[in-house]
JSON list of C-alpha atoms in Angstrom, two decimals:
[
{"chain": "A", "resi": 1, "resn": "MET", "atom": "CA", "xyz": [169.46, 220.57, 72.43]},
{"chain": "A", "resi": 2, "resn": "GLU", "atom": "CA", "xyz": [166.81, 219.91, 70.15]},
{"chain": "A", "resi": 3, "resn": "GLU", "atom": "CA", "xyz": [164.44, 217.19, 72.19]},
{"chain": "A", "resi": 4, "resn": "PRO", "atom": "CA", "xyz": [164.15, 213.27, 70.21]},
{"chain": "A", "resi": 5, "resn": "GLU", "atom": "CA", "xyz": [160.86, 213.49, 68.68]},
{"chain": "A", "resi": 6, "resn": "PRO", "atom": "CA", "xyz": [158.54, 210.89, 69.40]},
{"chain": "A", "resi": 7, "resn": "GLN", "atom": "CA", "xyz": [158.48, 209.18, 66.45]},
{"chain": "A", "resi": 8, "resn": "ALA", "atom": "CA", "xyz": [162.60, 208.52, 66.77]},
{"chain": "A", "resi": 9, "resn": "ALA", "atom": "CA", "xyz": [162.17, 207.71, 71.06]},
{"chain": "A", "resi": 10, "resn": "GLU", "atom": "CA", "xyz": [159.81, 205.24, 69.06]},
{"chain": "A", "resi": 11, "resn": "GLU", "atom": "CA", "xyz": [161.52, 203.65, 66.47]},
{"chain": "A", "resi": 12, "resn": "SER", "atom": "CA", "xyz": [164.24, 203.00, 69.53]},
{"chain": "A", "resi": 13, "resn": "GLY", "atom": "CA", "xyz": [162.02, 200.60, 71.45]},
{"chain": "A", "resi": 14, "resn": "VAL", "atom": "CA", "xyz": [161.84, 202.79, 74.58]},
{"chain": "A", "resi": 15, "resn": "PRO", "atom": "CA", "xyz": [159.04, 203.94, 75.53]},
{"chain": "A", "resi": 16, "resn": "SER", "atom": "CA", "xyz": [158.83, 207.76, 76.08]},
{"chain": "A", "resi": 17, "resn": "LEU", "atom": "CA", "xyz": [157.13, 208.88, 79.96]},
{"chain": "A", "resi": 18, "resn": "SER", "atom": "CA", "xyz": [155.67, 211.42, 80.86]},
{"chain": "A", "resi": 19, "resn": "GLY", "atom": "CA", "xyz": [156.75, 213.81, 83.63]},
{"chain": "A", "resi": 20, "resn": "ARG", "atom": "CA", "xyz": [153.79, 212.54, 86.00]},
{"chain": "A", "resi": 21, "resn": "GLN", "atom": "CA", "xyz": [155.12, 208.95, 85.71]},
{"chain": "A", "resi": 22, "resn": "ARG", "atom": "CA", "xyz": [159.09, 209.61, 85.97]},
{"chain": "A", "resi": 23, "resn": "LEU", "atom": "CA", "xyz": [158.16, 211.21, 89.68]},
{"chain": "A", "resi": 24, "resn": "VAL", "atom": "CA", "xyz": [155.97, 208.16, 90.41]},
{"chain": "A", "resi": 25, "resn": "LYS", "atom": "CA", "xyz": [158.56, 206.23, 88.92]},
{"chain": "A", "resi": 26, "resn": "GLY", "atom": "CA", "xyz": [161.50, 208.20, 91.49]},
{"chain": "A", "resi": 27, "resn": "LEU", "atom": "CA", "xyz": [158.81, 208.24, 94.38]},
{"chain": "A", "resi": 28, "resn": "TRP", "atom": "CA", "xyz": [157.34, 204.64, 94.17]},
{"chain": "A", "resi": 29, "resn": "PRO", "atom": "CA", "xyz": [158.77, 202.01, 95.38]},
{"chain": "A", "resi": 30, "resn": "PRO", "atom": "CA", "xyz": [160.70, 203.38, 97.98]},
{"chain": "A", "resi": 31, "resn": "ARG", "atom": "CA", "xyz": [164.63, 202.55, 98.36]},
{"chain": "A", "resi": 32, "resn": "VAL", "atom": "CA", "xyz": [163.81, 202.39, 102.67]},
{"chain": "A", "resi": 33, "resn": "SER", "atom": "CA", "xyz": [167.72, 201.08, 104.50]},
{"chain": "A", "resi": 34, "resn": "ARG", "atom": "CA", "xyz": [167.72, 198.51, 106.64]},
{"chain": "A", "resi": 35, "resn": "ALA", "atom": "CA", "xyz": [168.44, 201.13, 109.40]},
{"chain": "A", "resi": 36, "resn": "GLN", "atom": "CA", "xyz": [165.63, 203.25, 108.87]},
{"chain": "A", "resi": 37, "resn": "LEU", "atom": "CA", "xyz": [163.24, 200.89, 108.84]},
{"chain": "A", "resi": 38, "resn": "ILE", "atom": "CA", "xyz": [164.30, 200.32, 112.08]},
{"chain": "A", "resi": 39, "resn": "VAL", "atom": "CA", "xyz": [163.99, 203.40, 113.76]},
{"chain": "A", "resi": 40, "resn": "ALA", "atom": "CA", "xyz": [160.60, 203.26, 112.16]},
{"chain": "A", "resi": 41, "resn": "VAL", "atom": "CA", "xyz": [159.88, 200.44, 114.12]},
{"chain": "A", "resi": 42, "resn": "LEU", "atom": "CA", "xyz": [161.03, 201.52, 117.22]},
{"chain": "A", "resi": 43, "resn": "LEU", "atom": "CA", "xyz": [159.36, 205.02, 116.92]},
{"chain": "A", "resi": 44, "resn": "PHE", "atom": "CA", "xyz": [155.75, 202.71, 115.89]},
{"chain": "A", "resi": 45, "resn": "GLY", "atom": "CA", "xyz": [155.71, 200.32, 119.00]},
{"chain": "A", "resi": 46, "resn": "LEU", "atom": "CA", "xyz": [157.10, 203.65, 121.34]},
{"chain": "A", "resi": 47, "resn": "GLY", "atom": "CA", "xyz": [154.15, 205.03, 120.35]},
{"chain": "A", "resi": 48, "resn": "PHE", "atom": "CA", "xyz": [152.22, 202.61, 121.10]},
{"chain": "A", "resi": 49, "resn": "GLY", "atom": "CA", "xyz": [152.80, 201.91, 124.04]},
{"chain": "A", "resi": 50, "resn": "LEU", "atom": "CA", "xyz": [152.43, 205.83, 125.27]},
{"chain": "A", "resi": 51, "resn": "ALA", "atom": "CA", "xyz": [148.59, 205.57, 123.52]},
{"chain": "A", "resi": 52, "resn": "VAL", "atom": "CA", "xyz": [148.44, 202.60, 125.39]},
{"chain": "A", "resi": 53, "resn": "GLN", "atom": "CA", "xyz": [149.18, 204.33, 128.71]},
{"chain": "A", "resi": 54, "resn": "VAL", "atom": "CA", "xyz": [147.33, 206.76, 128.71]},
{"chain": "A", "resi": 55, "resn": "ALA", "atom": "CA", "xyz": [143.86, 204.83, 127.63]},
{"chain": "A", "resi": 56, "resn": "SER", "atom": "CA", "xyz": [144.16, 202.75, 130.68]},
{"chain": "A", "resi": 57, "resn": "ASN", "atom": "CA", "xyz": [145.39, 205.96, 132.81]},
{"chain": "A", "resi": 58, "resn": "SER", "atom": "CA", "xyz": [142.54, 207.80, 131.45]},
{"chain": "A", "resi": 59, "resn": "ASP", "atom": "CA", "xyz": [140.26, 204.40, 132.14]},
{"chain": "A", "resi": 60, "resn": "GLY", "atom": "CA", "xyz": [141.89, 204.06, 136.07]},
{"chain": "A", "resi": 61, "resn": "ASP", "atom": "CA", "xyz": [140.51, 207.75, 136.61]},
{"chain": "A", "resi": 62, "resn": "SER", "atom": "CA", "xyz": [137.65, 207.95, 134.74]},
{"chain": "A", "resi": 63, "resn": "ALA", "atom": "CA", "xyz": [136.49, 205.16, 137.02]},
{"chain": "A", "resi": 64, "resn": "LEU", "atom": "CA", "xyz": [137.07, 206.78, 140.25]},
{"chain": "A", "resi": 65, "resn": "ARG", "atom": "CA", "xyz": [135.70, 209.78, 139.71]},
{"chain": "A", "resi": 66, "resn": "GLY", "atom": "CA", "xyz": [132.99, 208.51, 138.41]},
{"chain": "A", "resi": 67, "resn": "ALA", "atom": "CA", "xyz": [132.41, 206.10, 141.62]},
{"chain": "A", "resi": 68, "resn": "ARG", "atom": "CA", "xyz": [130.63, 207.07, 145.56]},
{"chain": "A", "resi": 69, "resn": "GLN", "atom": "CA", "xyz": [131.93, 208.81, 147.71]},
{"chain": "A", "resi": 70, "resn": "GLU", "atom": "CA", "xyz": [131.47, 205.30, 149.92]},
{"chain": "A", "resi": 71, "resn": "ASP", "atom": "CA", "xyz": [133.92, 203.55, 147.50]},
{"chain": "A", "resi": 72, "resn": "LEU", "atom": "CA", "xyz": [135.98, 205.46, 147.34]},
{"chain": "A", "resi": 73, "resn": "VAL", "atom": "CA", "xyz": [136.61, 205.30, 151.90]},
{"chain": "A", "resi": 74, "resn": "ARG", "atom": "CA", "xyz": [135.99, 201.30, 151.44]},
{"chain": "A", "resi": 75, "resn": "ILE", "atom": "CA", "xyz": [139.01, 201.12, 149.22]},
{"chain": "A", "resi": 76, "resn": "LEU", "atom": "CA", "xyz": [141.74, 203.61, 151.01]},
{"chain": "A", "resi": 77, "resn": "ASP", "atom": "CA", "xyz": [140.46, 201.09, 153.69]},
{"chain": "A", "resi": 78, "resn": "GLU", "atom": "CA", "xyz": [140.59, 198.34, 151.78]},
{"chain": "A", "resi": 79, "resn": "LEU", "atom": "CA", "xyz": [144.55, 199.97, 149.96]},
{"chain": "A", "resi": 80, "resn": "ASP", "atom": "CA", "xyz": [144.87, 201.34, 154.49]},
{"chain": "A", "resi": 81, "resn": "SER", "atom": "CA", "xyz": [144.52, 197.05, 155.94]},
{"chain": "A", "resi": 82, "resn": "ARG", "atom": "CA", "xyz": [146.51, 196.21, 152.85]},
{"chain": "A", "resi": 83, "resn": "THR", "atom": "CA", "xyz": [149.77, 198.58, 153.65]},
{"chain": "A", "resi": 84, "resn": "GLN", "atom": "CA", "xyz": [149.09, 197.38, 157.03]},
{"chain": "A", "resi": 85, "resn": "ARG", "atom": "CA", "xyz": [148.99, 194.06, 156.61]},
{"chain": "A", "resi": 86, "resn": "LEU", "atom": "CA", "xyz": [152.39, 193.95, 154.82]},
{"chain": "A", "resi": 87, "resn": "GLU", "atom": "CA", "xyz": [153.71, 195.68, 157.27]},
{"chain": "A", "resi": 88, "resn": "ASP", "atom": "CA", "xyz": [153.60, 193.08, 159.91]},
{"chain": "A", "resi": 89, "resn": "GLU", "atom": "CA", "xyz": [154.14, 190.47, 157.51]},
{"chain": "A", "resi": 90, "resn": "LYS", "atom": "CA", "xyz": [157.97, 192.40, 157.22]},
{"chain": "A", "resi": 91, "resn": "GLN", "atom": "CA", "xyz": [158.12, 193.43, 160.88]},
{"chain": "A", "resi": 92, "resn": "GLY", "atom": "CA", "xyz": [157.67, 189.40, 161.03]},
{"chain": "A", "resi": 93, "resn": "LEU", "atom": "CA", "xyz": [159.93, 188.15, 158.85]},
{"chain": "A", "resi": 94, "resn": "GLU", "atom": "CA", "xyz": [162.49, 190.84, 160.61]},
{"chain": "A", "resi": 95, "resn": "ASP", "atom": "CA", "xyz": [162.53, 189.15, 164.22]},
{"chain": "A", "resi": 96, "resn": "GLN", "atom": "CA", "xyz": [162.14, 185.44, 162.09]},
{"chain": "A", "resi": 97, "resn": "ARG", "atom": "CA", "xyz": [166.43, 187.18, 160.64]},
{"chain": "A", "resi": 98, "resn": "THR", "atom": "CA", "xyz": [166.97, 188.76, 164.07]},
{"chain": "A", "resi": 99, "resn": "GLU", "atom": "CA", "xyz": [165.76, 185.38, 166.21]},
{"chain": "A", "resi": 100, "resn": "LEU", "atom": "CA", "xyz": [168.07, 182.97, 164.24]},
{"chain": "A", "resi": 101, "resn": "GLU", "atom": "CA", "xyz": [170.92, 185.42, 164.38]},
{"chain": "A", "resi": 102, "resn": "ASN", "atom": "CA", "xyz": [171.29, 185.52, 167.69]},
{"chain": "A", "resi": 103, "resn": "SER", "atom": "CA", "xyz": [169.87, 180.85, 167.24]},
{"chain": "A", "resi": 104, "resn": "SER", "atom": "CA", "xyz": [173.35, 181.67, 164.89]},
{"chain": "A", "resi": 105, "resn": "ASP", "atom": "CA", "xyz": [175.40, 182.96, 167.42]},
{"chain": "A", "resi": 106, "resn": "GLN", "atom": "CA", "xyz": [174.18, 181.48, 170.45]},
{"chain": "A", "resi": 107, "resn": "ALA", "atom": "CA", "xyz": [175.08, 177.94, 168.72]},
{"chain": "A", "resi": 108, "resn": "GLU", "atom": "CA", "xyz": [178.65, 179.02, 168.18]},
{"chain": "A", "resi": 109, "resn": "GLU", "atom": "CA", "xyz": [179.81, 180.41, 171.04]},
{"chain": "A", "resi": 110, "resn": "ALA", "atom": "CA", "xyz": [178.05, 177.27, 173.07]},
{"chain": "A", "resi": 111, "resn": "ARG", "atom": "CA", "xyz": [180.10, 175.58, 170.33]},
{"chain": "A", "resi": 112, "resn": "LYS", "atom": "CA", "xyz": [183.26, 177.33, 170.88]},
{"chain": "A", "resi": 113, "resn": "GLN", "atom": "CA", "xyz": [182.42, 176.84, 175.33]},
{"chain": "A", "resi": 114, "resn": "THR", "atom": "CA", "xyz": [181.84, 173.65, 174.54]},
{"chain": "A", "resi": 115, "resn": "VAL", "atom": "CA", "xyz": [186.13, 173.23, 172.66]},
{"chain": "A", "resi": 116, "resn": "GLU", "atom": "CA", "xyz": [187.50, 175.27, 175.31]},
{"chain": "A", "resi": 117, "resn": "LYS", "atom": "CA", "xyz": [185.69, 173.53, 178.14]},
{"chain": "A", "resi": 118, "resn": "GLU", "atom": "CA", "xyz": [186.82, 169.98, 176.95]},
{"chain": "A", "resi": 119, "resn": "LYS", "atom": "CA", "xyz": [190.13, 170.90, 176.04]},
{"chain": "A", "resi": 120, "resn": "GLN", "atom": "CA", "xyz": [190.55, 172.17, 179.94]},
{"chain": "A", "resi": 121, "resn": "LEU", "atom": "CA", "xyz": [188.94, 169.36, 181.12]},
{"chain": "A", "resi": 122, "resn": "GLY", "atom": "CA", "xyz": [191.78, 167.71, 178.86]},
{"chain": "A", "resi": 123, "resn": "ILE", "atom": "CA", "xyz": [195.22, 169.43, 180.40]},
{"chain": "A", "resi": 124, "resn": "LEU", "atom": "CA", "xyz": [193.24, 168.11, 184.14]},
{"chain": "A", "resi": 125, "resn": "ALA", "atom": "CA", "xyz": [192.70, 164.56, 182.98]},
{"chain": "A", "resi": 126, "resn": "GLY", "atom": "CA", "xyz": [196.83, 164.59, 181.23]},
{"chain": "A", "resi": 127, "resn": "THR", "atom": "CA", "xyz": [195.07, 163.99, 177.64]},
{"chain": "A", "resi": 128, "resn": "VAL", "atom": "CA", "xyz": [196.01, 166.98, 175.96]},
{"chain": "A", "resi": 129, "resn": "ALA", "atom": "CA", "xyz": [199.29, 168.73, 175.61]},
{"chain": "A", "resi": 130, "resn": "ALA", "atom": "CA", "xyz": [199.60, 172.01, 177.46]},
{"chain": "A", "resi": 131, "resn": "GLN", "atom": "CA", "xyz": [201.44, 175.05, 178.03]},
{"chain": "A", "resi": 132, "resn": "GLY", "atom": "CA", "xyz": [202.46, 178.70, 179.50]},
{"chain": "A", "resi": 133, "resn": "PRO", "atom": "CA", "xyz": [204.69, 179.93, 182.45]},
{"chain": "A", "resi": 134, "resn": "GLY", "atom": "CA", "xyz": [205.96, 178.03, 185.20]},
{"chain": "A", "resi": 135, "resn": "ILE", "atom": "CA", "xyz": [209.10, 176.24, 186.38]},
{"chain": "A", "resi": 136, "resn": "THR", "atom": "CA", "xyz": [211.50, 173.97, 185.95]},
{"chain": "A", "resi": 137, "resn": "LEU", "atom": "CA", "xyz": [212.35, 171.35, 189.09]},
{"chain": "A", "resi": 138, "resn": "THR", "atom": "CA", "xyz": [214.73, 169.70, 188.81]},
{"chain": "A", "resi": 139, "resn": "ILE", "atom": "CA", "xyz": [216.17, 167.47, 191.79]},
{"chain": "A", "resi": 140, "resn": "ASP", "atom": "CA", "xyz": [220.24, 165.92, 190.99]},
{"chain": "A", "resi": 141, "resn": "ASP", "atom": "CA", "xyz": [219.96, 163.16, 193.46]},
{"chain": "A", "resi": 142, "resn": "ALA", "atom": "CA", "xyz": [223.70, 161.50, 193.05]},
{"chain": "A", "resi": 143, "resn": "LYS", "atom": "CA", "xyz": [223.54, 159.73, 196.23]},
{"chain": "A", "resi": 144, "resn": "GLY", "atom": "CA", "xyz": [220.05, 157.68, 196.30]},
{"chain": "A", "resi": 145, "resn": "THR", "atom": "CA", "xyz": [218.78, 159.16, 199.33]},
{"chain": "A", "resi": 146, "resn": "VAL", "atom": "CA", "xyz": [215.43, 161.09, 198.02]},
{"chain": "A", "resi": 147, "resn": "LYS", "atom": "CA", "xyz": [212.35, 159.34, 198.67]},
{"chain": "A", "resi": 148, "resn": "ALA", "atom": "CA", "xyz": [209.28, 159.08, 197.08]},
{"chain": "A", "resi": 149, "resn": "ASP", "atom": "CA", "xyz": [207.36, 160.34, 199.67]},
{"chain": "A", "resi": 150, "resn": "MET", "atom": "CA", "xyz": [210.10, 163.70, 199.05]},
{"chain": "A", "resi": 151, "resn": "LEU", "atom": "CA", "xyz": [208.43, 163.80, 195.38]},
{"chain": "A", "resi": 152, "resn": "LEU", "atom": "CA", "xyz": [204.96, 163.76, 196.55]},
{"chain": "A", "resi": 153, "resn": "ASP", "atom": "CA", "xyz": [205.11, 166.25, 198.93]},
{"chain": "A", "resi": 154, "resn": "ALA", "atom": "CA", "xyz": [206.62, 168.19, 195.90]},
{"chain": "A", "resi": 155, "resn": "VAL", "atom": "CA", "xyz": [204.05, 167.38, 194.05]},
{"chain": "A", "resi": 156, "resn": "GLN", "atom": "CA", "xyz": [201.66, 168.27, 196.19]},
{"chain": "A", "resi": 157, "resn": "GLU", "atom": "CA", "xyz": [203.12, 171.80, 196.96]},
{"chain": "A", "resi": 158, "resn": "LEU", "atom": "CA", "xyz": [203.08, 172.89, 193.76]},
{"chain": "A", "resi": 159, "resn": "ARG", "atom": "CA", "xyz": [199.50, 171.69, 193.48]},
{"chain": "A", "resi": 160, "resn": "ALA", "atom": "CA", "xyz": [198.24, 174.17, 196.68]},
{"chain": "A", "resi": 161, "resn": "ALA", "atom": "CA", "xyz": [200.14, 177.17, 194.94]},
{"chain": "A", "resi": 162, "resn": "GLY", "atom": "CA", "xyz": [198.33, 176.68, 191.27]},
{"chain": "A", "resi": 163, "resn": "ALA", "atom": "CA", "xyz": [200.30, 174.43, 189.66]},
{"chain": "A", "resi": 164, "resn": "GLU", "atom": "CA", "xyz": [197.97, 173.24, 186.67]},
{"chain": "A", "resi": 165, "resn": "ALA", "atom": "CA", "xyz": [199.80, 170.89, 185.31]},
{"chain": "A", "resi": 166, "resn": "ILE", "atom": "CA", "xyz": [202.74, 168.17, 185.73]},
{"chain": "A", "resi": 167, "resn": "GLN", "atom": "CA", "xyz": [205.53, 166.46, 184.49]},
{"chain": "A", "resi": 168, "resn": "VAL", "atom": "CA", "xyz": [208.35, 164.45, 186.03]},
{"chain": "A", "resi": 169, "resn": "ASN", "atom": "CA", "xyz": [211.02, 162.81, 183.92]},
{"chain": "A", "resi": 170, "resn": "GLY", "atom": "CA", "xyz": [208.43, 162.41, 180.99]},
{"chain": "A", "resi": 171, "resn": "VAL", "atom": "CA", "xyz": [204.95, 161.42, 183.05]},
{"chain": "A", "resi": 172, "resn": "ARG", "atom": "CA", "xyz": [201.95, 163.62, 183.62]},
{"chain": "A", "resi": 173, "resn": "VAL", "atom": "CA", "xyz": [201.00, 163.84, 187.16]},
{"chain": "A", "resi": 174, "resn": "VAL", "atom": "CA", "xyz": [197.02, 163.66, 187.29]},
{"chain": "A", "resi": 175, "resn": "ALA", "atom": "CA", "xyz": [194.77, 163.81, 190.02]},
{"chain": "A", "resi": 176, "resn": "GLY", "atom": "CA", "xyz": [194.84, 160.24, 191.17]},
{"chain": "A", "resi": 177, "resn": "THR", "atom": "CA", "xyz": [199.36, 159.90, 190.31]},
{"chain": "A", "resi": 178, "resn": "TYR", "atom": "CA", "xyz": [200.95, 157.58, 193.30]},
{"chain": "A", "resi": 179, "resn": "LEU", "atom": "CA", "xyz": [204.36, 157.21, 194.18]},
{"chain": "A", "resi": 180, "resn": "SER", "atom": "CA", "xyz": [206.02, 154.24, 194.87]},
{"chain": "A", "resi": 181, "resn": "ASP", "atom": "CA", "xyz": [210.13, 153.68, 195.85]},
{"chain": "A", "resi": 182, "resn": "SER", "atom": "CA", "xyz": [211.55, 151.30, 193.30]},
{"chain": "A", "resi": 183, "resn": "GLY", "atom": "CA", "xyz": [215.49, 150.42, 194.46]},
{"chain": "A", "resi": 184, "resn": "SER", "atom": "CA", "xyz": [217.81, 153.50, 193.23]},
{"chain": "A", "resi": 185, "resn": "GLY", "atom": "CA", "xyz": [214.64, 155.70, 192.43]},
{"chain": "A", "resi": 186, "resn": "VAL", "atom": "CA", "xyz": [211.22, 155.85, 192.02]},
{"chain": "A", "resi": 187, "resn": "LYS", "atom": "CA", "xyz": [207.71, 155.00, 190.34]},
{"chain": "A", "resi": 188, "resn": "VAL", "atom": "CA", "xyz": [205.11, 157.60, 189.48]},
{"chain": "A", "resi": 189, "resn": "ASP", "atom": "CA", "xyz": [202.02, 155.86, 188.49]},
{"chain": "A", "resi": 190, "resn": "GLY", "atom": "CA", "xyz": [204.35, 151.62, 188.05]},
{"chain": "A", "resi": 191, "resn": "ASN", "atom": "CA", "xyz": [206.62, 153.80, 185.71]},
{"chain": "A", "resi": 192, "resn": "LYS", "atom": "CA", "xyz": [210.17, 154.12, 186.82]},
{"chain": "A", "resi": 193, "resn": "ILE", "atom": "CA", "xyz": [211.76, 157.53, 187.07]},
{"chain": "A", "resi": 194, "resn": "THR", "atom": "CA", "xyz": [215.80, 157.65, 188.20]},
{"chain": "A", "resi": 195, "resn": "GLN", "atom": "CA", "xyz": [217.30, 160.68, 188.83]},
{"chain": "A", "resi": 196, "resn": "PRO", "atom": "CA", "xyz": [217.52, 163.41, 188.62]},
{"chain": "A", "resi": 197, "resn": "TYR", "atom": "CA", "xyz": [214.07, 164.02, 188.55]},
{"chain": "A", "resi": 198, "resn": "ARG", "atom": "CA", "xyz": [212.40, 166.87, 186.14]},
{"chain": "A", "resi": 199, "resn": "PHE", "atom": "CA", "xyz": [209.61, 168.34, 186.82]},
{"chain": "A", "resi": 200, "resn": "LYS", "atom": "CA", "xyz": [207.53, 170.66, 183.83]},
{"chain": "A", "resi": 201, "resn": "VAL", "atom": "CA", "xyz": [204.97, 172.95, 185.83]},
{"chain": "A", "resi": 202, "resn": "ILE", "atom": "CA", "xyz": [202.83, 175.10, 184.08]},
{"chain": "A", "resi": 203, "resn": "GLY", "atom": "CA", "xyz": [201.16, 177.75, 186.41]},
{"chain": "A", "resi": 204, "resn": "LYS", "atom": "CA", "xyz": [202.00, 181.31, 188.23]},
{"chain": "A", "resi": 205, "resn": "PRO", "atom": "CA", "xyz": [206.53, 181.22, 189.10]},
{"chain": "A", "resi": 206, "resn": "GLN", "atom": "CA", "xyz": [205.26, 184.09, 191.68]},
{"chain": "A", "resi": 207, "resn": "ASP", "atom": "CA", "xyz": [203.42, 181.66, 193.28]},
{"chain": "A", "resi": 208, "resn": "LEU", "atom": "CA", "xyz": [205.40, 178.36, 192.82]},
{"chain": "A", "resi": 209, "resn": "GLU", "atom": "CA", "xyz": [208.83, 179.26, 193.54]},
{"chain": "A", "resi": 210, "resn": "PRO", "atom": "CA", "xyz": [208.09, 181.66, 196.63]},
{"chain": "A", "resi": 211, "resn": "ALA", "atom": "CA", "xyz": [206.23, 177.96, 197.37]},
{"chain": "A", "resi": 212, "resn": "LEU", "atom": "CA", "xyz": [209.16, 175.41, 197.02]},
{"chain": "A", "resi": 213, "resn": "ASN", "atom": "CA", "xyz": [211.64, 177.56, 198.93]},
{"chain": "A", "resi": 214, "resn": "ILE", "atom": "CA", "xyz": [210.00, 178.20, 202.70]},
{"chain": "A", "resi": 215, "resn": "PRO", "atom": "CA", "xyz": [211.33, 177.46, 205.36]},
{"chain": "A", "resi": 216, "resn": "GLY", "atom": "CA", "xyz": [211.72, 174.25, 206.56]},
{"chain": "A", "resi": 217, "resn": "GLY", "atom": "CA", "xyz": [209.36, 173.41, 202.16]},
{"chain": "A", "resi": 218, "resn": "VAL", "atom": "CA", "xyz": [210.65, 171.31, 199.55]},
{"chain": "A", "resi": 219, "resn": "VAL", "atom": "CA", "xyz": [213.39, 172.12, 198.57]},
{"chain": "A", "resi": 220, "resn": "GLN", "atom": "CA", "xyz": [215.41, 172.60, 202.18]},
{"chain": "A", "resi": 221, "resn": "THR", "atom": "CA", "xyz": [213.99, 169.13, 202.67]},
{"chain": "A", "resi": 222, "resn": "LEU", "atom": "CA", "xyz": [215.57, 168.38, 199.50]},
{"chain": "A", "resi": 223, "resn": "GLU", "atom": "CA", "xyz": [218.55, 169.44, 200.47]},
{"chain": "A", "resi": 224, "resn": "LYS", "atom": "CA", "xyz": [219.38, 168.22, 203.30]},
{"chain": "A", "resi": 225, "resn": "GLU", "atom": "CA", "xyz": [219.76, 165.57, 202.42]},
{"chain": "A", "resi": 226, "resn": "GLN", "atom": "CA", "xyz": [222.14, 166.34, 200.55]},
{"chain": "A", "resi": 227, "resn": "ALA", "atom": "CA", "xyz": [220.02, 166.62, 196.71]},
{"chain": "A", "resi": 228, "resn": "THR", "atom": "CA", "xyz": [221.10, 169.93, 194.69]},
{"chain": "A", "resi": 229, "resn": "VAL", "atom": "CA", "xyz": [217.46, 171.43, 194.47]},
{"chain": "A", "resi": 230, "resn": "THR", "atom": "CA", "xyz": [217.18, 174.33, 191.44]},
{"chain": "A", "resi": 231, "resn": "VAL", "atom": "CA", "xyz": [214.29, 176.21, 190.33]},
{"chain": "A", "resi": 232, "resn": "ASP", "atom": "CA", "xyz": [214.01, 177.99, 187.51]},
{"chain": "A", "resi": 233, "resn": "ARG", "atom": "CA", "xyz": [211.40, 180.07, 185.77]},
{"chain": "A", "resi": 234, "resn": "SER", "atom": "CA", "xyz": [210.25, 180.07, 182.67]},
{"chain": "A", "resi": 235, "resn": "THR", "atom": "CA", "xyz": [207.30, 181.77, 180.39]},
{"chain": "A", "resi": 236, "resn": "LYS", "atom": "CA", "xyz": [207.47, 179.09, 178.16]},
{"chain": "A", "resi": 237, "resn": "ILE", "atom": "CA", "xyz": [206.47, 175.48, 180.44]},
{"chain": "A", "resi": 238, "resn": "ILE", "atom": "CA", "xyz": [205.91, 173.09, 177.34]},
{"chain": "A", "resi": 239, "resn": "VAL", "atom": "CA", "xyz": [204.00, 169.94, 178.82]},
{"chain": "A", "resi": 240, "resn": "ASP", "atom": "CA", "xyz": [203.11, 166.00, 176.56]},
{"chain": "A", "resi": 241, "resn": "ALA", "atom": "CA", "xyz": [203.90, 163.85, 178.25]},
{"chain": "A", "resi": 242, "resn": "LEU", "atom": "CA", "xyz": [200.51, 162.31, 177.53]},
{"chain": "A", "resi": 243, "resn": "ARG", "atom": "CA", "xyz": [197.85, 159.63, 179.50]},
{"chain": "A", "resi": 244, "resn": "PRO", "atom": "CA", "xyz": [195.22, 157.50, 177.31]},
{"chain": "A", "resi": 245, "resn": "ALA", "atom": "CA", "xyz": [191.72, 158.77, 178.12]},
{"chain": "A", "resi": 246, "resn": "GLU", "atom": "CA", "xyz": [189.79, 155.66, 180.18]},
{"chain": "A", "resi": 247, "resn": "ARG", "atom": "CA", "xyz": [186.64, 155.15, 180.22]},
{"chain": "A", "resi": 248, "resn": "PRO", "atom": "CA", "xyz": [185.36, 154.31, 184.28]},
{"chain": "A", "resi": 249, "resn": "ASP", "atom": "CA", "xyz": [183.22, 150.38, 183.84]},
{"chain": "A", "resi": 250, "resn": "TYR", "atom": "CA", "xyz": [180.94, 151.51, 186.35]},
{"chain": "A", "resi": 251, "resn": "ALA", "atom": "CA", "xyz": [180.80, 155.67, 186.97]},
{"chain": "A", "resi": 252, "resn": "ARG", "atom": "CA", "xyz": [177.94, 157.44, 184.49]},
{"chain": "A", "resi": 253, "resn": "SER", "atom": "CA", "xyz": [177.08, 160.94, 184.05]},
{"chain": "A", "resi": 254, "resn": "SER", "atom": "CA", "xyz": [174.00, 161.67, 186.49]},
{"chain": "A", "resi": 255, "resn": "SER", "atom": "CA", "xyz": [172.90, 164.44, 183.48]},
{"chain": "A", "resi": 256, "resn": "ARG", "atom": "CA", "xyz": [170.24, 164.61, 181.17]}
]
């Protein structure tokens, strides 16, 4: 194929380029993609960081290498002292953490004991309900011969045998409970109850029942009055009759 003559190229209006000019035009300006530009920037940053780190280490090593022996000993002593202070601070913080944990545990245990003590005192005072093993004592007095003193003997015998909570016909029996005769029935703390008299008692059944059945005891005395007496053991007795919490008029706690 024949090359166009320079005169023909000039006549066509397109300037002719030499081989070097065409090479330069193909290389510049460079055609760089976005991905290539990002990779180049990252490589530059990485190389710059490595250079700075090497220079810093070289400066530090050079400073230590040129230091006197006395200065090196002083630097080591300062590092040892700083390390010891940090260890002491660490141990102090760990001791504080242990103390706080122990204090929290002790406070929680004291709170639990306080709540448990309140429940125990509430059972004795009759202000909270109670449940547990025990017996049910039923006295059927069809002829009306059972008196208040006989029921009081039953209460005292049960207490002596280890009764922890007692309820008689819906009335909670506590330390200050009193019984009195009232016509054809009996009053417990001023509340009239009628037969059959039913005692719900929480305690150890193996101790409570024999205490009532001893020769000359509560059961034999009531049966002599022609009353029918039954004692039933149970693994779950519920005493839910409550007494109102009363504030004493004069007595106050002496603890501070």
